């Protein structure tokens, strides 16, 4: 869990960090979290998300670029519970989640655009561990990301 507020971190490191201006909802049981970035780019298909979060997370944060789609959920309670069981620190979703109340009870950081009860496809279409750009901010695998109630910062 993060030990420094993002505002204080930005004051200390400023130009070394990018700040995500996109306003995401705090959904998980942990509002503040940080860790090394892992990424997935997928559109309305969460098979790769489920597969990756079922592997050892070792304190990493999964950044999912769902293209900002709110048409179907990329993370639900079972996938989020798997992330907890496998040691992930958090999930940042540029898209929708579902099972909002259940995810809110998990010891996991989850930030997302919103929620939708509709399930996504399960074809496994997408890319894993590639740089993803969300609202002008690039998330590179291995860079460090910090999230709290004020927002999200990532190393450039």
PDB file of C-alpha atoms in Angstrom:
ATOM      1  CA  UNK A   1       0.000   0.000   0.000  1.00  0.00           C
ATOM      2  CA  UNK A   2       1.223   3.499  -0.781  1.00  0.00           C
ATOM      3  CA  UNK A   3       2.991   5.336   2.013  1.00  0.00           C
ATOM      4  CA  UNK A   4       3.143   8.793   0.433  1.00  0.00           C
ATOM      5  CA  UNK A   5       0.289  10.923  -0.861  1.00  0.00           C
ATOM      6  CA  UNK A   6       0.327  11.534  -4.608  1.00  0.00           C
ATOM      7  CA  UNK A   7       0.216  15.306  -4.007  1.00  0.00           C
ATOM      8  CA  UNK A   8       3.366  15.109  -1.844  1.00  0.00           C
ATOM      9  CA  UNK A   9       5.034  12.781  -4.327  1.00  0.00           C
ATOM     10  CA  UNK A  10       4.311  15.191  -7.172  1.00  0.00           C
ATOM     11  CA  UNK A  11       5.720  18.074  -5.101  1.00  0.00           C
ATOM     12  CA  UNK A  12       8.935  16.073  -4.629  1.00  0.00           C
ATOM     13  CA  UNK A  13       9.380  14.626  -8.136  1.00  0.00           C
ATOM     14  CA  UNK A  14       7.272  16.844 -10.432  1.00  0.00           C
ATOM     15  CA  UNK A  15       8.639  16.546 -13.967  1.00  0.00           C
ATOM     16  CA  UNK A  16       9.635  12.906 -13.467  1.00  0.00           C
ATOM     17  CA  UNK A  17       5.940  11.977 -13.235  1.00  0.00           C
ATOM     18  CA  UNK A  18       2.845  12.153 -15.397  1.00  0.00           C
ATOM     19  CA  UNK A  19      -0.490  12.874 -13.753  1.00  0.00           C
ATOM     20  CA  UNK A  20      -3.644  11.312 -15.191  1.00  0.00           C
ATOM     21  CA  UNK A  21      -6.227  14.094 -15.554  1.00  0.00           C
ATOM     22  CA  UNK A  22      -9.016  11.597 -16.282  1.00  0.00           C
ATOM     23  CA  UNK A  23     -11.298  11.290 -13.250  1.00  0.00           C
ATOM     24  CA  UNK A  24     -11.774   7.641 -12.281  1.00  0.00           C
ATOM     25  CA  UNK A  25     -14.021   6.248  -9.546  1.00  0.00           C
ATOM     26  CA  UNK A  26     -12.466   4.647  -6.454  1.00  0.00           C
ATOM     27  CA  UNK A  27     -14.181   1.264  -6.346  1.00  0.00           C
ATOM     28  CA  UNK A  28     -11.912  -1.183  -4.505  1.00  0.00           C
ATOM     29  CA  UNK A  29     -11.513  -1.540  -0.759  1.00  0.00           C
ATOM     30  CA  UNK A  30      -8.140   0.244  -0.944  1.00  0.00           C
ATOM     31  CA  UNK A  31      -8.240   3.811  -2.232  1.00  0.00           C
ATOM     32  CA  UNK A  32      -4.446   4.233  -2.068  1.00  0.00           C
ATOM     33  CA  UNK A  33      -2.160   1.719  -3.792  1.00  0.00           C
ATOM     34  CA  UNK A  34       1.005   1.578  -5.853  1.00  0.00           C
ATOM     35  CA  UNK A  35       3.309  -0.826  -7.640  1.00  0.00           C
ATOM     36  CA  UNK A  36       5.018  -1.659 -10.895  1.00  0.00           C
ATOM     37  CA  UNK A  37       2.850  -1.354 -13.995  1.00  0.00           C
ATOM     38  CA  UNK A  38       1.596  -4.340 -15.973  1.00  0.00           C
ATOM     39  CA  UNK A  39      -0.708  -3.628 -18.922  1.00  0.00           C
ATOM     40  CA  UNK A  40      -3.440  -5.046 -21.108  1.00  0.00           C
ATOM     41  CA  UNK A  41      -5.088  -3.400 -24.114  1.00  0.00           C
ATOM     42  CA  UNK A  42      -8.445  -4.995 -24.878  1.00  0.00           C
ATOM     43  CA  UNK A  43     -11.870  -3.901 -26.057  1.00  0.00           C
ATOM     44  CA  UNK A  44     -14.957  -5.519 -24.520  1.00  0.00           C
ATOM     45  CA  UNK A  45     -13.065  -8.815 -24.031  1.00  0.00           C
ATOM     46  CA  UNK A  46     -11.709  -9.724 -20.600  1.00  0.00           C
ATOM     47  CA  UNK A  47     -10.215 -13.185 -21.182  1.00  0.00           C
ATOM     48  CA  UNK A  48      -6.644 -11.829 -21.016  1.00  0.00           C
ATOM     49  CA  UNK A  49      -7.509  -9.831 -17.880  1.00  0.00           C
ATOM     50  CA  UNK A  50      -8.790 -12.961 -16.139  1.00  0.00           C
ATOM     51  CA  UNK A  51      -5.758 -14.963 -17.273  1.00  0.00           C
ATOM     52  CA  UNK A  52      -3.173 -12.381 -16.140  1.00  0.00           C
ATOM     53  CA  UNK A  53      -4.773 -11.650 -12.752  1.00  0.00           C
ATOM     54  CA  UNK A  54      -4.716 -15.403 -12.027  1.00  0.00           C
ATOM     55  CA  UNK A  55      -0.886 -15.263 -12.069  1.00  0.00           C
ATOM     56  CA  UNK A  56       1.393 -13.977  -9.281  1.00  0.00           C
ATOM     57  CA  UNK A  57       1.058 -10.191  -9.135  1.00  0.00           C
ATOM     58  CA  UNK A  58       3.892  -9.574  -6.660  1.00  0.00           C
ATOM     59  CA  UNK A  59       2.419  -6.174  -5.742  1.00  0.00           C
ATOM     60  CA  UNK A  60       1.951  -4.986  -9.329  1.00  0.00           C
ATOM     61  CA  UNK A  61      -0.842  -2.755 -10.640  1.00  0.00           C
ATOM     62  CA  UNK A  62      -2.665  -3.873 -13.777  1.00  0.00           C
ATOM     63  CA  UNK A  63      -3.536  -0.987 -16.088  1.00  0.00           C
ATOM     64  CA  UNK A  64      -6.289  -2.024 -18.506  1.00  0.00           C
ATOM     65  CA  UNK A  65      -6.881   0.098 -21.593  1.00  0.00           C
ATOM     66  CA  UNK A  66     -10.435  -0.786 -22.542  1.00  0.00           C
ATOM     67  CA  UNK A  67     -10.649   2.193 -24.871  1.00  0.00           C
ATOM     68  CA  UNK A  68     -12.928   3.981 -22.433  1.00  0.00           C
ATOM     69  CA  UNK A  69     -15.847   1.715 -23.304  1.00  0.00           C
ATOM     70  CA  UNK A  70     -18.617   1.466 -20.733  1.00  0.00           C
ATOM     71  CA  UNK A  71     -20.582  -1.028 -22.872  1.00  0.00           C
ATOM     72  CA  UNK A  72     -19.458  -4.107 -20.926  1.00  0.00           C
ATOM     73  CA  UNK A  73     -17.384  -4.864 -17.841  1.00  0.00           C
ATOM     74  CA  UNK A  74     -13.739  -5.901 -18.006  1.00  0.00           C
ATOM     75  CA  UNK A  75     -13.455  -6.814 -14.299  1.00  0.00           C
ATOM     76  CA  UNK A  76     -15.996  -8.432 -11.987  1.00  0.00           C
ATOM     77  CA  UNK A  77     -15.906  -9.701  -8.422  1.00  0.00           C
ATOM     78  CA  UNK A  78     -14.470 -13.127  -9.261  1.00  0.00           C
ATOM     79  CA  UNK A  79     -11.616 -11.677 -11.317  1.00  0.00           C
ATOM     80  CA  UNK A  80     -10.924  -9.055  -8.630  1.00  0.00           C
ATOM     81  CA  UNK A  81     -10.922 -11.758  -5.921  1.00  0.00           C
ATOM     82  CA  UNK A  82      -8.410 -13.706  -8.022  1.00  0.00           C
ATOM     83  CA  UNK A  83      -6.211 -10.592  -8.125  1.00  0.00           C
ATOM     84  CA  UNK A  84      -6.293 -10.407  -4.317  1.00  0.00           C
ATOM     85  CA  UNK A  85      -5.454 -14.125  -3.984  1.00  0.00           C
ATOM     86  CA  UNK A  86      -2.499 -13.684  -6.338  1.00  0.00           C
ATOM     87  CA  UNK A  87      -0.956 -10.635  -4.680  1.00  0.00           C
ATOM     88  CA  UNK A  88      -1.875  -7.778  -7.038  1.00  0.00           C
ATOM     89  CA  UNK A  89      -1.901  -4.291  -5.459  1.00  0.00           C
ATOM     90  CA  UNK A  90      -4.520  -2.811  -7.749  1.00  0.00           C
ATOM     91  CA  UNK A  91      -6.280  -2.467 -11.067  1.00  0.00           C
ATOM     92  CA  UNK A  92      -6.802   0.703 -13.102  1.00  0.00           C
ATOM     93  CA  UNK A  93      -9.510   0.293 -15.741  1.00  0.00           C
ATOM     94  CA  UNK A  94     -10.032   2.682 -18.645  1.00  0.00           C
ATOM     95  CA  UNK A  95     -13.454   1.137 -19.045  1.00  0.00           C
ATOM     96  CA  UNK A  96     -16.133  -0.506 -16.918  1.00  0.00           C
ATOM     97  CA  UNK A  97     -16.226  -2.986 -14.056  1.00  0.00           C
ATOM     98  CA  UNK A  98     -19.197  -4.859 -12.554  1.00  0.00           C
ATOM     99  CA  UNK A  99     -20.039  -6.187  -9.086  1.00  0.00           C
ATOM    100  CA  UNK A 100     -19.156  -2.766  -7.673  1.00  0.00           C
ATOM    101  CA  UNK A 101     -20.335  -3.481  -4.101  1.00  0.00           C
ATOM    102  CA  UNK A 102     -18.483  -6.808  -3.850  1.00  0.00           C
ATOM    103  CA  UNK A 103     -15.273  -5.294  -5.271  1.00  0.00           C
ATOM    104  CA  UNK A 104     -15.559  -2.487  -2.728  1.00  0.00           C
ATOM    105  CA  UNK A 105     -15.240  -5.055   0.055  1.00  0.00           C
ATOM    106  CA  UNK A 106     -11.993  -6.551  -1.287  1.00  0.00           C
ATOM    107  CA  UNK A 107      -8.549  -5.495  -0.018  1.00  0.00           C
ATOM    108  CA  UNK A 108      -7.582  -4.285  -3.489  1.00  0.00           C
ATOM    109  CA  UNK A 109      -7.219  -0.921  -5.177  1.00  0.00           C
ATOM    110  CA  UNK A 110      -9.590  -0.555  -8.139  1.00  0.00           C
ATOM    111  CA  UNK A 111     -10.152   2.605 -10.154  1.00  0.00           C
ATOM    112  CA  UNK A 112     -12.440   2.612 -13.196  1.00  0.00           C
ATOM    113  CA  UNK A 113     -14.503   4.893 -15.413  1.00  0.00           C
ATOM    114  CA  UNK A 114     -17.715   3.312 -14.170  1.00  0.00           C
ATOM    115  CA  UNK A 115     -19.715   0.121 -14.032  1.00  0.00           C
ATOM    116  CA  UNK A 116     -22.023  -1.939 -16.210  1.00  0.00           C
ATOM    117  CA  UNK A 117     -23.560  -5.323 -15.330  1.00  0.00           C
ATOM    118  CA  UNK A 118     -23.062  -6.601 -18.904  1.00  0.00           C
ATOM    119  CA  UNK A 119     -20.389  -9.300 -19.298  1.00  0.00           C
ATOM    120  CA  UNK A 120     -17.671  -8.903 -21.889  1.00  0.00           C
ATOM    121  CA  UNK A 121     -16.554 -11.330 -24.583  1.00  0.00           C
ATOM    122  CA  UNK A 122     -14.139 -14.147 -23.719  1.00  0.00           C
ATOM    123  CA  UNK A 123     -12.220 -14.596 -26.991  1.00  0.00           C
ATOM    124  CA  UNK A 124      -8.821 -13.498 -25.652  1.00  0.00           C
ATOM    125  CA  UNK A 125      -8.426 -10.612 -28.101  1.00  0.00           C
ATOM    126  CA  UNK A 126      -5.940  -7.971 -26.984  1.00  0.00           C
ATOM    127  CA  UNK A 127      -2.311  -7.268 -26.108  1.00  0.00           C
ATOM    128  CA  UNK A 128      -0.443  -7.850 -22.849  1.00  0.00           C
ATOM    129  CA  UNK A 129       2.509  -5.877 -21.439  1.00  0.00           C
ATOM    130  CA  UNK A 130       2.619  -3.213 -24.141  1.00  0.00           C
ATOM    131  CA  UNK A 131       2.705   0.548 -23.515  1.00  0.00           C
ATOM    132  CA  UNK A 132      -0.852   1.885 -23.276  1.00  0.00           C
ATOM    133  CA  UNK A 133      -1.926   5.503 -23.507  1.00  0.00           C
ATOM    134  CA  UNK A 134      -4.875   6.756 -21.498  1.00  0.00           C
ATOM    135  CA  UNK A 135      -5.924  10.421 -21.732  1.00  0.00           C
ATOM    136  CA  UNK A 136      -2.472  11.409 -22.972  1.00  0.00           C
ATOM    137  CA  UNK A 137      -0.543   9.530 -20.266  1.00  0.00           C
ATOM    138  CA  UNK A 138       1.583   6.540 -21.275  1.00  0.00           C
ATOM    139  CA  UNK A 139       1.740   3.569 -18.906  1.00  0.00           C
ATOM    140  CA  UNK A 140       4.805   1.442 -19.653  1.00  0.00           C
ATOM    141  CA  UNK A 141       5.245  -2.042 -18.217  1.00  0.00           C
ATOM    142  CA  UNK A 142       7.700  -1.885 -15.318  1.00  0.00           C
ATOM    143  CA  UNK A 143       7.220   1.841 -14.574  1.00  0.00           C
ATOM    144  CA  UNK A 144       5.900   2.640 -11.097  1.00  0.00           C
ATOM    145  CA  UNK A 145       2.347   3.925 -10.598  1.00  0.00           C
ATOM    146  CA  UNK A 146       0.824   5.518  -7.505  1.00  0.00           C
ATOM    147  CA  UNK A 147      -2.902   6.027  -6.914  1.00  0.00           C
ATOM    148  CA  UNK A 148      -4.917   7.597  -4.117  1.00  0.00           C
ATOM    149  CA  UNK A 149      -8.005   9.759  -3.630  1.00  0.00           C
ATOM    150  CA  UNK A 150      -6.286  12.669  -5.424  1.00  0.00           C
ATOM    151  CA  UNK A 151      -5.517  10.727  -8.584  1.00  0.00           C
ATOM    152  CA  UNK A 152      -2.901   8.691 -10.411  1.00  0.00           C
ATOM    153  CA  UNK A 153       0.801   9.366 -11.036  1.00  0.00           C
ATOM    154  CA  UNK A 154       3.138   7.280 -13.174  1.00  0.00           C
ATOM    155  CA  UNK A 155       6.863   7.460 -13.864  1.00  0.00           C
ATOM    156  CA  UNK A 156       7.709   8.803 -17.289  1.00  0.00           C
TER     157      UNK A 156
END
